[in-house]
Coordinates of C-alpha atoms (C1' of nucleotides) in Angstrom, one line a residue:
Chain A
X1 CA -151.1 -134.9 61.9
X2 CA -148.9 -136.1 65.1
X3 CA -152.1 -137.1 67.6
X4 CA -153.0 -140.2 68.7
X5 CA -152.5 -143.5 66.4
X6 CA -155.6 -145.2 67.1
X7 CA -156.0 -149.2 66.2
X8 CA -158.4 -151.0 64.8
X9 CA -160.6 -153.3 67.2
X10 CA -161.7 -156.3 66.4
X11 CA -164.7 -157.4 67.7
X12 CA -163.7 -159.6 70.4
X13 CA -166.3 -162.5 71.2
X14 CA -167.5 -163.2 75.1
X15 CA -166.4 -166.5 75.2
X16 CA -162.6 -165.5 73.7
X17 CA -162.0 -163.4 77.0
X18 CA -163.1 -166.3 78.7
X19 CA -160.6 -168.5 76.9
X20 CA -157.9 -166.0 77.2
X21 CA -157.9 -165.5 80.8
X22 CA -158.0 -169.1 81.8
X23 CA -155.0 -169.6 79.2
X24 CA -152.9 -166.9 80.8
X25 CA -153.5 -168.6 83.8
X26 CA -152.3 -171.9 82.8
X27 CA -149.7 -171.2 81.1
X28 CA -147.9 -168.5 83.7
X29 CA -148.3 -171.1 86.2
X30 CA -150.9 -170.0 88.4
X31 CA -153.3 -173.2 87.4
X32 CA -150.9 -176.6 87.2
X33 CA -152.2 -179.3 86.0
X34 CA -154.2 -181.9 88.4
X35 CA -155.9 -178.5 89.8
X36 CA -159.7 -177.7 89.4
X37 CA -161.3 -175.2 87.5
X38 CA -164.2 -173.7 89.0
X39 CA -167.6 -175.1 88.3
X40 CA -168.9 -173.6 85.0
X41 CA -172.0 -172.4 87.0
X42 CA -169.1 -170.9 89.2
X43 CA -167.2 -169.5 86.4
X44 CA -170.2 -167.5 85.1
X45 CA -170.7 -165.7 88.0
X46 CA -167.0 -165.0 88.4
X47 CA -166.8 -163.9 84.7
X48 CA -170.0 -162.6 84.4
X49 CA -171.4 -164.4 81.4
X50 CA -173.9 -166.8 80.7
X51 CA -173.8 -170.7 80.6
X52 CA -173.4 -171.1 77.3
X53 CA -170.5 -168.8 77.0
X54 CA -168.4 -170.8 79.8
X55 CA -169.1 -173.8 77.9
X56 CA -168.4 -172.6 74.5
X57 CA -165.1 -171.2 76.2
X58 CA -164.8 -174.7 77.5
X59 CA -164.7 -176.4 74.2
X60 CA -162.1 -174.5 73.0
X61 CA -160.1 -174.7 75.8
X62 CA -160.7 -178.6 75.6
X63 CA -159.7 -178.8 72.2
X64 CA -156.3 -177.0 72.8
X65 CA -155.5 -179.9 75.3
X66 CA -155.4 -177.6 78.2
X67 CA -158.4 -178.6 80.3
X68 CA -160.6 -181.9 80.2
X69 CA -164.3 -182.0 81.8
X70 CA -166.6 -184.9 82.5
X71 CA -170.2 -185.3 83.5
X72 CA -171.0 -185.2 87.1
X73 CA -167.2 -184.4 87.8
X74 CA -168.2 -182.0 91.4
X75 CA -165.0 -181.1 91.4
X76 CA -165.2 -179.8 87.8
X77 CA -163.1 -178.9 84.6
X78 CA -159.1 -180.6 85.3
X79 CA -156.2 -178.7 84.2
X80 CA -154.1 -181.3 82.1
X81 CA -150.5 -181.0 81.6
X82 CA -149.1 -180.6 78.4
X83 CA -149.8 -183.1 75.8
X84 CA -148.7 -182.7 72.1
X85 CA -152.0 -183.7 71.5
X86 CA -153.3 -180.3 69.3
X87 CA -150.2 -180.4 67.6
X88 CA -150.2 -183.8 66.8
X89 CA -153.9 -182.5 65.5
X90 CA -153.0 -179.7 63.6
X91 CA -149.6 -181.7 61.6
X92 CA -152.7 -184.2 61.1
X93 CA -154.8 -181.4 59.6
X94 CA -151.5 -180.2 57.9
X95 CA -150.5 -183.1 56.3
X96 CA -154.4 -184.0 54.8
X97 CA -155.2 -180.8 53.5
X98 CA -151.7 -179.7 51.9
X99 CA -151.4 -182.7 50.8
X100 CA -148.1 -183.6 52.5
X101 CA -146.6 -186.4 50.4
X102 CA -145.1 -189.2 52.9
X103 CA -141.6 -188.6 51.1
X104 CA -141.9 -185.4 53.1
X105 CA -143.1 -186.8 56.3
X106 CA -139.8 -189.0 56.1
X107 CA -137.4 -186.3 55.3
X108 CA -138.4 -184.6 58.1
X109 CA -138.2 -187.4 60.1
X110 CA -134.7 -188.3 58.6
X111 CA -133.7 -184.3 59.3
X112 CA -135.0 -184.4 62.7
X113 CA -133.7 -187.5 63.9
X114 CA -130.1 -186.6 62.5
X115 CA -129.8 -184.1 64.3
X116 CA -131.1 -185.5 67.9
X117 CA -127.6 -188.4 67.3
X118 CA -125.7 -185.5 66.2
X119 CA -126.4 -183.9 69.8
X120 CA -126.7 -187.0 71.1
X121 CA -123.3 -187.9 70.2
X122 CA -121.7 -185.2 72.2
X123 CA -124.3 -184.9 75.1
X124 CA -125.3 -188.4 75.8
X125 CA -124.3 -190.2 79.5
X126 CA -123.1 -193.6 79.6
X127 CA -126.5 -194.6 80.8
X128 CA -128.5 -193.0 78.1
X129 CA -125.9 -195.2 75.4
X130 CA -126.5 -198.5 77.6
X131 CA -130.2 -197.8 77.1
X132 CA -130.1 -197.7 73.6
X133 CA -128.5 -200.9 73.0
X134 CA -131.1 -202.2 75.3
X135 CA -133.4 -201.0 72.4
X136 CA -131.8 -202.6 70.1
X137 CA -131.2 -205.9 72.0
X138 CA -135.5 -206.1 72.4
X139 CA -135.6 -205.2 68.5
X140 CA -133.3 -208.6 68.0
X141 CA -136.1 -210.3 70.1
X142 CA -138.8 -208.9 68.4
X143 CA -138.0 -210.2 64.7
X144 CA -139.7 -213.2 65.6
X145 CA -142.8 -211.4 68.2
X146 CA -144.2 -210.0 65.5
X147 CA -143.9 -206.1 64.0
X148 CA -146.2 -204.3 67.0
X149 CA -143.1 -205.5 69.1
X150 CA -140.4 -204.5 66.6
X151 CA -142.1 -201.0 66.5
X152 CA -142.0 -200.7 70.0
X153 CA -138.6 -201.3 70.4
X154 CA -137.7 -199.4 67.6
X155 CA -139.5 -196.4 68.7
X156 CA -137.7 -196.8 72.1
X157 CA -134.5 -196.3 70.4
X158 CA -135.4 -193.5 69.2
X159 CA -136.4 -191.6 72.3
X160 CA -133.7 -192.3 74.3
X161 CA -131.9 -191.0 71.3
X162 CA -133.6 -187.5 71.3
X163 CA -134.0 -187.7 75.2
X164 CA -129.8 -187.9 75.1
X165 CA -130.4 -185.2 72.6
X166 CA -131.8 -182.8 74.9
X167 CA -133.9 -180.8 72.5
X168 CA -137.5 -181.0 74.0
X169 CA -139.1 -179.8 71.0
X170 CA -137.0 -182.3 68.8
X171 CA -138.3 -184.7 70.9
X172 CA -142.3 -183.7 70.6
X173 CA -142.1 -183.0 66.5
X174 CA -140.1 -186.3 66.1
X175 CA -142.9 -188.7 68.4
X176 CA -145.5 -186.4 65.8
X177 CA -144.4 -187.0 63.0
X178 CA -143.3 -190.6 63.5
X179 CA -146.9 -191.6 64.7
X180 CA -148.4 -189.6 61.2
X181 CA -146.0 -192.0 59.1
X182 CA -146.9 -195.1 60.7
X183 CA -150.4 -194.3 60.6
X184 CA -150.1 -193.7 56.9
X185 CA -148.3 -197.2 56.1
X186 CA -149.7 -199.3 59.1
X187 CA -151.6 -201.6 56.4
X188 CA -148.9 -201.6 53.9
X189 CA -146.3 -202.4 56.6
X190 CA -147.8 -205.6 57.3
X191 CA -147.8 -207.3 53.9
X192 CA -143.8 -205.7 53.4
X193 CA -142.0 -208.7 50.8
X194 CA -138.8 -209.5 52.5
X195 CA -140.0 -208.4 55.9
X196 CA -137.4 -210.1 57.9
X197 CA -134.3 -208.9 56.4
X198 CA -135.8 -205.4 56.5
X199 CA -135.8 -205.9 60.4
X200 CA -132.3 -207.6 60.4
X201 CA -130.5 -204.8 58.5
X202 CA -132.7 -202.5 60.4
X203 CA -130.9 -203.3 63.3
X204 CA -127.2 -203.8 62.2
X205 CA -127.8 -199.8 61.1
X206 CA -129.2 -199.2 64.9
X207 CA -125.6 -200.8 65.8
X208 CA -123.4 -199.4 63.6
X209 CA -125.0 -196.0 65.1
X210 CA -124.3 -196.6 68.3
X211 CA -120.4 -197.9 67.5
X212 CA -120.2 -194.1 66.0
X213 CA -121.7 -192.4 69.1
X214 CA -120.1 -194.6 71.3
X215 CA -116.9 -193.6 69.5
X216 CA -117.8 -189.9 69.8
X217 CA -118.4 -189.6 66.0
X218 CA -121.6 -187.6 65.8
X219 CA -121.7 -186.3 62.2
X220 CA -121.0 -190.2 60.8
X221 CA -123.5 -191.2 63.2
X222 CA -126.5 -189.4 62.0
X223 CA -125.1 -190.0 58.5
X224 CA -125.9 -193.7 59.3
X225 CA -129.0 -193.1 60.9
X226 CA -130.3 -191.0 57.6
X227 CA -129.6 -194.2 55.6
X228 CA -131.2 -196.9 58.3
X229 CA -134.2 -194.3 57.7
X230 CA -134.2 -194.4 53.9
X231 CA -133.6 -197.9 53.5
X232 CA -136.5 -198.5 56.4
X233 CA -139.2 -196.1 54.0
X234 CA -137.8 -195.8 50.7
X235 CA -140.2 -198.7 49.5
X236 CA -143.3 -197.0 50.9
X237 CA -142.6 -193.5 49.3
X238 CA -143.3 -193.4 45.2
X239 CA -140.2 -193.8 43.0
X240 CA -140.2 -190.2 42.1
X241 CA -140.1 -188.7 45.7
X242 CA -137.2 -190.9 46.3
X243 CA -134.6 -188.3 45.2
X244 CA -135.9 -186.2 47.5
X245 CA -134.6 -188.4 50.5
X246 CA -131.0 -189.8 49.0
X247 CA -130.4 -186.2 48.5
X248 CA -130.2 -185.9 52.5
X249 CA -127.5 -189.0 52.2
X250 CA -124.7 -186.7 50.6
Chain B
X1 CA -165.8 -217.9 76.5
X2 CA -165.8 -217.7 72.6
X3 CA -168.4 -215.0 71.5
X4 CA -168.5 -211.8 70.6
X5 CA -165.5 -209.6 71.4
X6 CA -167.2 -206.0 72.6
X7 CA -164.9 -203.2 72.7
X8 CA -165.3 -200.5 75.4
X9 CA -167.0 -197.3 73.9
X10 CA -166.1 -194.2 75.0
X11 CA -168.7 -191.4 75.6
X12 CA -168.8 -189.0 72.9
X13 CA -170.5 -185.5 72.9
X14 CA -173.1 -184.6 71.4
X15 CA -170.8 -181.4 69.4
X16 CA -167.8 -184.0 68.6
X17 CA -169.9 -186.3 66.0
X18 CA -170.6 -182.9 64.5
X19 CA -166.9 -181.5 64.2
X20 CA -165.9 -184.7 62.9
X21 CA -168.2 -184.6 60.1
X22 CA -167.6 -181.6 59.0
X23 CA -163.8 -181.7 59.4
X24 CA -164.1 -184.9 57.6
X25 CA -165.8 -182.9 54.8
X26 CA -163.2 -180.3 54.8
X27 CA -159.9 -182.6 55.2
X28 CA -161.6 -185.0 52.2
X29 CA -162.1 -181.8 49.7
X30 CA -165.7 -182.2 50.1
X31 CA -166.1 -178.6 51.6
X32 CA -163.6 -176.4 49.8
X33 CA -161.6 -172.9 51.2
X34 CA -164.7 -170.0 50.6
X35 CA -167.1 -172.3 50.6
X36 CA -169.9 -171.8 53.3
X37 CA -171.3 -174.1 55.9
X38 CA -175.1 -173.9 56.0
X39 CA -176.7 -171.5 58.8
X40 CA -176.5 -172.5 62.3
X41 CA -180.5 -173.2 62.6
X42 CA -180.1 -175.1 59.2
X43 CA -177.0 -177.1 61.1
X44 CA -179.5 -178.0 63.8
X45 CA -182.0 -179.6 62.0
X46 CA -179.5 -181.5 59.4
X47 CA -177.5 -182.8 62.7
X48 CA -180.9 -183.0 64.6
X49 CA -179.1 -181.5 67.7
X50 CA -179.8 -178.0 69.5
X51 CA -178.3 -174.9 68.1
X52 CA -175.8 -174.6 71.7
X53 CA -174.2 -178.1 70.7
X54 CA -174.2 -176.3 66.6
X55 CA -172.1 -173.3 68.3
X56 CA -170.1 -175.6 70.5
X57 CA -168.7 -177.4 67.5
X58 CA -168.6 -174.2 65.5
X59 CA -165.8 -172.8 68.1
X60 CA -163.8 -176.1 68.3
X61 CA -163.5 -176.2 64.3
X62 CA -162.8 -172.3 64.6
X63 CA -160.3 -172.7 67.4
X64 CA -158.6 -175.5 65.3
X65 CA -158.3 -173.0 62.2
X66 CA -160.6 -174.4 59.8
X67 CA -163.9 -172.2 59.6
X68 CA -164.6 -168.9 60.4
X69 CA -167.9 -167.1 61.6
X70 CA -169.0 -163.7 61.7
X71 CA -172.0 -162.4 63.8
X72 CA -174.9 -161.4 61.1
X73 CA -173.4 -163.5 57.8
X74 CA -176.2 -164.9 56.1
X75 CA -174.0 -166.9 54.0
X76 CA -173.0 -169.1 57.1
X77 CA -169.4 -170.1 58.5
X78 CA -166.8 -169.5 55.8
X79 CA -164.5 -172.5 55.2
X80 CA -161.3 -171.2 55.7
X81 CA -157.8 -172.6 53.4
X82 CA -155.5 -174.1 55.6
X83 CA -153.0 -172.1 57.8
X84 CA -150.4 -173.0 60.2
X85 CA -152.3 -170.8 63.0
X86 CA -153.1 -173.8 65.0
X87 CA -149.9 -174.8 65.1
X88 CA -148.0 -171.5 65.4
X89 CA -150.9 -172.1 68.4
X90 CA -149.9 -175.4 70.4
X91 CA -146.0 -174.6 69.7
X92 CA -146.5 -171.4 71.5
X93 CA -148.3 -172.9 74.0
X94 CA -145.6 -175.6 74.2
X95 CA -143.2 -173.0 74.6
X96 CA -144.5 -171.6 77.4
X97 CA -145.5 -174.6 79.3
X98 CA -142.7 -176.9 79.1
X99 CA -140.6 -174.2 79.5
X100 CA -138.7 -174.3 75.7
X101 CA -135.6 -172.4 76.2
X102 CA -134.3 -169.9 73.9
X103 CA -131.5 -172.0 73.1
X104 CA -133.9 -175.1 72.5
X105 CA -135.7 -172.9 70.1
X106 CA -132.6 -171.1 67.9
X107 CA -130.9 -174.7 67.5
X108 CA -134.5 -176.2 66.2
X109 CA -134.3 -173.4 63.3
X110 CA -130.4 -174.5 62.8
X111 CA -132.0 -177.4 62.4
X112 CA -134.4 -177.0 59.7
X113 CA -133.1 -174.2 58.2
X114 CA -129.7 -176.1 57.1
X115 CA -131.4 -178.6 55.9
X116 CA -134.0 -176.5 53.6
X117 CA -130.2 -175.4 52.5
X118 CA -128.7 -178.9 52.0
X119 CA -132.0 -179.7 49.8
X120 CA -131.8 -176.4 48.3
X121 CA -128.4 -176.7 47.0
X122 CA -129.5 -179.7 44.9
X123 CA -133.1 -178.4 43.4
X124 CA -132.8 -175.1 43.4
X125 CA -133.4 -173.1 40.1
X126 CA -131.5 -170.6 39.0
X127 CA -134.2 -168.4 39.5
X128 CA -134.7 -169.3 42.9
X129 CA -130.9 -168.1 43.2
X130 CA -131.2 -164.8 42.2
X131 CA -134.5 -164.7 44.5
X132 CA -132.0 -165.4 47.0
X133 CA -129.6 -163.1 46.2
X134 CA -132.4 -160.1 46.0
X135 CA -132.9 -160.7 49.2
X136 CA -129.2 -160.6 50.4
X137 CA -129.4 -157.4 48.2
X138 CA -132.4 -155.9 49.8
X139 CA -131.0 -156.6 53.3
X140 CA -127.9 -154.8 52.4
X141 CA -130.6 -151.8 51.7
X142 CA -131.8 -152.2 55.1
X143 CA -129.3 -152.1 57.1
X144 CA -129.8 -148.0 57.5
X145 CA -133.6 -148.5 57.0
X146 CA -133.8 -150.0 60.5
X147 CA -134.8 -153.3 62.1
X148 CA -138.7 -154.4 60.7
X149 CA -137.1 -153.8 56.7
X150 CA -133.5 -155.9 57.7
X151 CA -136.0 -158.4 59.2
X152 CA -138.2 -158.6 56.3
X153 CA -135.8 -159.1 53.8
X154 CA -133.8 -161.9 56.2
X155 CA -137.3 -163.8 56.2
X156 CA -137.4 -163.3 52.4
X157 CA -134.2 -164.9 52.1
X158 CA -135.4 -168.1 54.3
X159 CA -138.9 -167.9 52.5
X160 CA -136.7 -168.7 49.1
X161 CA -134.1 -171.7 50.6
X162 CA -136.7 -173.6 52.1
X163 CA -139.3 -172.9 49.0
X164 CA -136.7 -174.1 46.5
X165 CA -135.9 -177.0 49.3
X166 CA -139.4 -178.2 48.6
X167 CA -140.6 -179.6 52.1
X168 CA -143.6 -177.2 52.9
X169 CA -143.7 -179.1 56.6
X170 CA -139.6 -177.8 57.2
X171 CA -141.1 -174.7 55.6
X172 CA -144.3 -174.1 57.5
X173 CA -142.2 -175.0 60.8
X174 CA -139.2 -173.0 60.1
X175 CA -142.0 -170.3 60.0
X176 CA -143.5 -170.9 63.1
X177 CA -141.0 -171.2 65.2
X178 CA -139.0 -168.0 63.4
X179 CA -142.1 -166.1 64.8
X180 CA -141.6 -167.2 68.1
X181 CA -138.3 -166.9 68.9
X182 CA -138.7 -163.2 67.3
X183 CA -141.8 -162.4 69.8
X184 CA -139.2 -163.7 72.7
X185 CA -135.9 -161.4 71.5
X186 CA -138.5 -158.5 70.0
X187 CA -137.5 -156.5 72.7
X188 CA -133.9 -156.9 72.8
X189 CA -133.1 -157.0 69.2
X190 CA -133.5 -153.3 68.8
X191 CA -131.0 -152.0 71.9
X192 CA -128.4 -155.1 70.8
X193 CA -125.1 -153.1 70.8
X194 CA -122.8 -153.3 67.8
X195 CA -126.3 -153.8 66.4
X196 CA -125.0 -152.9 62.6
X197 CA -121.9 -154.7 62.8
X198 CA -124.1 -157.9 63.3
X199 CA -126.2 -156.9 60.4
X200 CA -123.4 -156.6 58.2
X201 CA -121.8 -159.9 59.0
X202 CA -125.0 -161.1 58.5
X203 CA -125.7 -160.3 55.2
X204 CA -121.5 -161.7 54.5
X205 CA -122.9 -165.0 55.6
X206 CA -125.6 -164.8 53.6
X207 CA -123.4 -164.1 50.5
X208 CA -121.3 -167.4 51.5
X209 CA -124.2 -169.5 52.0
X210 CA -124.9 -168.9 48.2
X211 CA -122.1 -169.3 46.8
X212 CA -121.3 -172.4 48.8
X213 CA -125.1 -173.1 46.7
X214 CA -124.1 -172.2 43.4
X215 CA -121.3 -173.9 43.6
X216 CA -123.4 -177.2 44.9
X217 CA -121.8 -177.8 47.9
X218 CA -124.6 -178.6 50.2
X219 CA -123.1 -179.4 53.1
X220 CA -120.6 -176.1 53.1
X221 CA -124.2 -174.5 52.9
X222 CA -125.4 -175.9 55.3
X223 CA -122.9 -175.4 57.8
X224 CA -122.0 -171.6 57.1
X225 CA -125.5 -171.0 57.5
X226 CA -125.7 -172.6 61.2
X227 CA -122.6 -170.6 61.2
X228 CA -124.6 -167.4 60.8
X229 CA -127.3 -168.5 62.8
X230 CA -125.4 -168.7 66.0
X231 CA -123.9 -165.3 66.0
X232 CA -126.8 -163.9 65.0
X233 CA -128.4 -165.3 67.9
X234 CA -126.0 -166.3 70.2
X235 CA -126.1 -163.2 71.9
X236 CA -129.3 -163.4 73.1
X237 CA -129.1 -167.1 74.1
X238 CA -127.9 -167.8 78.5
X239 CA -123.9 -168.5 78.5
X240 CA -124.6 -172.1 80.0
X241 CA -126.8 -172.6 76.9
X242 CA -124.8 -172.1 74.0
X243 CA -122.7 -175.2 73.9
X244 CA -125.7 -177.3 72.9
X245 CA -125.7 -175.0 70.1
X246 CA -121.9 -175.0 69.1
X247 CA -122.7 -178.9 68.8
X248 CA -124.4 -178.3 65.9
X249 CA -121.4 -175.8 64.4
X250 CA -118.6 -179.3 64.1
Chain C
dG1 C1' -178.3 -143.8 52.4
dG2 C1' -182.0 -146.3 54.7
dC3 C1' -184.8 -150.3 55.7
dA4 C1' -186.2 -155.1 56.3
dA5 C1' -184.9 -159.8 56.7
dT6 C1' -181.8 -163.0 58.3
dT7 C1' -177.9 -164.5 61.0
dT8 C1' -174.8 -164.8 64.8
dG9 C1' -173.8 -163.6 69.8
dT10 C1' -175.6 -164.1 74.2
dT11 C1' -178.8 -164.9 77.9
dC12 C1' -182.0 -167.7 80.6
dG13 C1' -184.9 -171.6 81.9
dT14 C1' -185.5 -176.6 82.0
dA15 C1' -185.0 -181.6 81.8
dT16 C1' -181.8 -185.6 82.0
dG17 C1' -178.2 -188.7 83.1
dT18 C1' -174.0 -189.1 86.0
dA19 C1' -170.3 -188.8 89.5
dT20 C1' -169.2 -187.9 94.3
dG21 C1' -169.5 -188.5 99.2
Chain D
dA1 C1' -178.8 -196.6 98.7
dC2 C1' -179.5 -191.8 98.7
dA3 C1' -179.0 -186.9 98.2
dT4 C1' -176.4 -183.4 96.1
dA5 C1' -174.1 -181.0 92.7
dC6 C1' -172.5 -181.4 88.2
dA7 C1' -172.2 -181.6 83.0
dT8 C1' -174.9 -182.5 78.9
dA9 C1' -178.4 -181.1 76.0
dC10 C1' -182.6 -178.8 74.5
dG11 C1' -185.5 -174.7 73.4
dA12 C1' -187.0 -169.9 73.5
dA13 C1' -185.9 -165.3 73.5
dC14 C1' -183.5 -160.8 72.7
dA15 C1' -179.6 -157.8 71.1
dA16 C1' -176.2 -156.7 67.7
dA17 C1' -174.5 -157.1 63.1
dT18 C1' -174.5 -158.1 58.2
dT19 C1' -176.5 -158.5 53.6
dG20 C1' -179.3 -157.2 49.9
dC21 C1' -183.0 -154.5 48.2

DNA sequence: GGCAATTTGTTCGTATGTATG
DNA sequence: ACATACATACGAACAAATTGC
């Protein structure tokens, strides 16, 4: 015994080193985006591999969102900045293969979102609040323009909300998950009976939140908010998910 | 004017029609976890493309977590069940490159973690109670066992609340970003001073938060557990920092 | 345990269409 | 318009690794 604890090594492939030190590199700030990577038939002399390792390197580094290449580019591979993109991939992935029911999608939106007002309530500037009502003034004008407008407003709301917030990664899971909802119910949304006073009472809610925040009450704030969410979604999610999301309105 | 509306078509590679297909077969149930994808030479001539474009789409469906290859299996790439790794994957990524601060990161688990309590308080089973309370128990054990076994049975204890809360995408994420904030403190959880002190109010929260759950209150649950949450973590977390968390403590 | 067949990992060469200056 | 350098894609080849006999 005592000796040296030796640990098992993996096989580790070419084009994984590849990936790994061009990773490293990004993210401890020594490539920023808009900057060039070399060109692959650069980078295989500098790493010492062949073509097809750069490139299989490439892909993955693509499909992470960290780099984009084109055709021809002389300049070659770009270094993007950071786009939720892979994550927005993966909860996509996520929610298809487990089977993640749209009650859940909502309840996670409604949790989310509760808590961005609560922070909101206490952190927001005077400016951030004026730019919500401006939200909600466009949502007013958008009953009539039709629901891609109404969306658009809405969804403004809400980021200035998490924005006031000041939780970045509130803010990324929230834009997520909102975009995998609406995708889900973008046909059904359409065709919703009663479709107006959904939008009206939509927007009284939006008020009544921004009364409480303006007020400095957080916690009754994002208690209104969860409502304005279930009443928004509760006719898109089945009957029996439904207790699901009242239990989150106390 | 009039005619046919074209739509701009963006280039697509050669290796993307191929990951789509086959991550439409997986996401769809077609291709199930341990199943195999035919050999790469036998990929070539069903996609009719060359065996480099076969790998390159091989590593972006690897890198996004959904097959696996081994050099030498004749069986082919292994379809792989669905784990968070791709996620636990951008987040880090996120973390590093838009900077997530500690603080950003604690109060995002305050987050989710009291609401996987406020929904547990309503659906839990009494089983899933005295899974709870086995944990509390073993972390009681730990306390003299060191760090790793206190740490394991304080996961355990989540693991259960957000199970019996029954969102697996506030589970999965409570997971992930539990893993990173640990790699970030790993170093300085282990020379904390008054190291067992915090361990012990930790596991007297702990005993509150179920009995606040047994006894159905939800939201008292909820809040001793963000309670617990911030000194637990507080400590680790920059001075100017920590308001944003006592926001979410009332 | 050893051996043969097959597969992946990796390299190299070549042809083609494209973007830049 | 042209030349250059680039990414895309193909195909052949060899080494290393795995499986099954």
């Amino acid at each position: 015994m005592g000796g040296p604890r030796f640990e098992p090594v993996r096989a580790v492939r070419a084009y994984e080193r590849v990936v790994e030190q061009v990773e490293e590199a990004v993210e401890s700030g020594a490539l920023s985006p808009g900057e060039r990577l070399p060109s692959e038939r650069e980078l295989m002399v500098q790493f010492s591999v062949s073509r097809s390792t750069v490139r299989e390197a490439l892909r993955v580094l693509q499909a992470r969102g960290l780099v984009r290449s084109r055709p021809g580019d002389p300049h070659g591979a770009e270094v993007l900045p950071f786009t939720p993109a892979a994550l927005h991939k993966s909860m996509t992935t996520l929610a298809r293969v487990e089977e993640l029911s749209l009650a859940e999608l909502v309840q996670f939106r409604m949790v989310l979102d509760s808590a961005a007002i609560l922070l909101a309530a206490r952190l927001r500037t005077e400016e951030q609040l004026a730019e919500m009502g401006r939200a909600v003034e466009a949502m007013r004008g958008a009953v009539e323009a039709g629901e891609d407008a109404f969306g658009a407003a809405d969804v403004a709301f809400h980021d200035a909300v998490v924005r006031a917030g000041g939780n970045k990664l509130i803010e990324i899971c929230t834009d997520v998950v909102r975009s995998i909802v609406l995708k889900l119910i973008a046909e059904r949304i359409a065709e919703a009976p009663d479709r107006e006073a959904l939008m009206r009472r939509s927007i009284h809610h939006h008020e009544e939140v921004i009364a409480a925040m303006r007020a400095g009450d957080g916690p009754l704030a994002a208690r209104l908010s969860r409502k304005a969410m279930y009443d928004y979604y509760a006719g898109y999610v089945e009957e029996c998910e439904r207790g699901a999301l009242r239990a989150l309105l106390e």
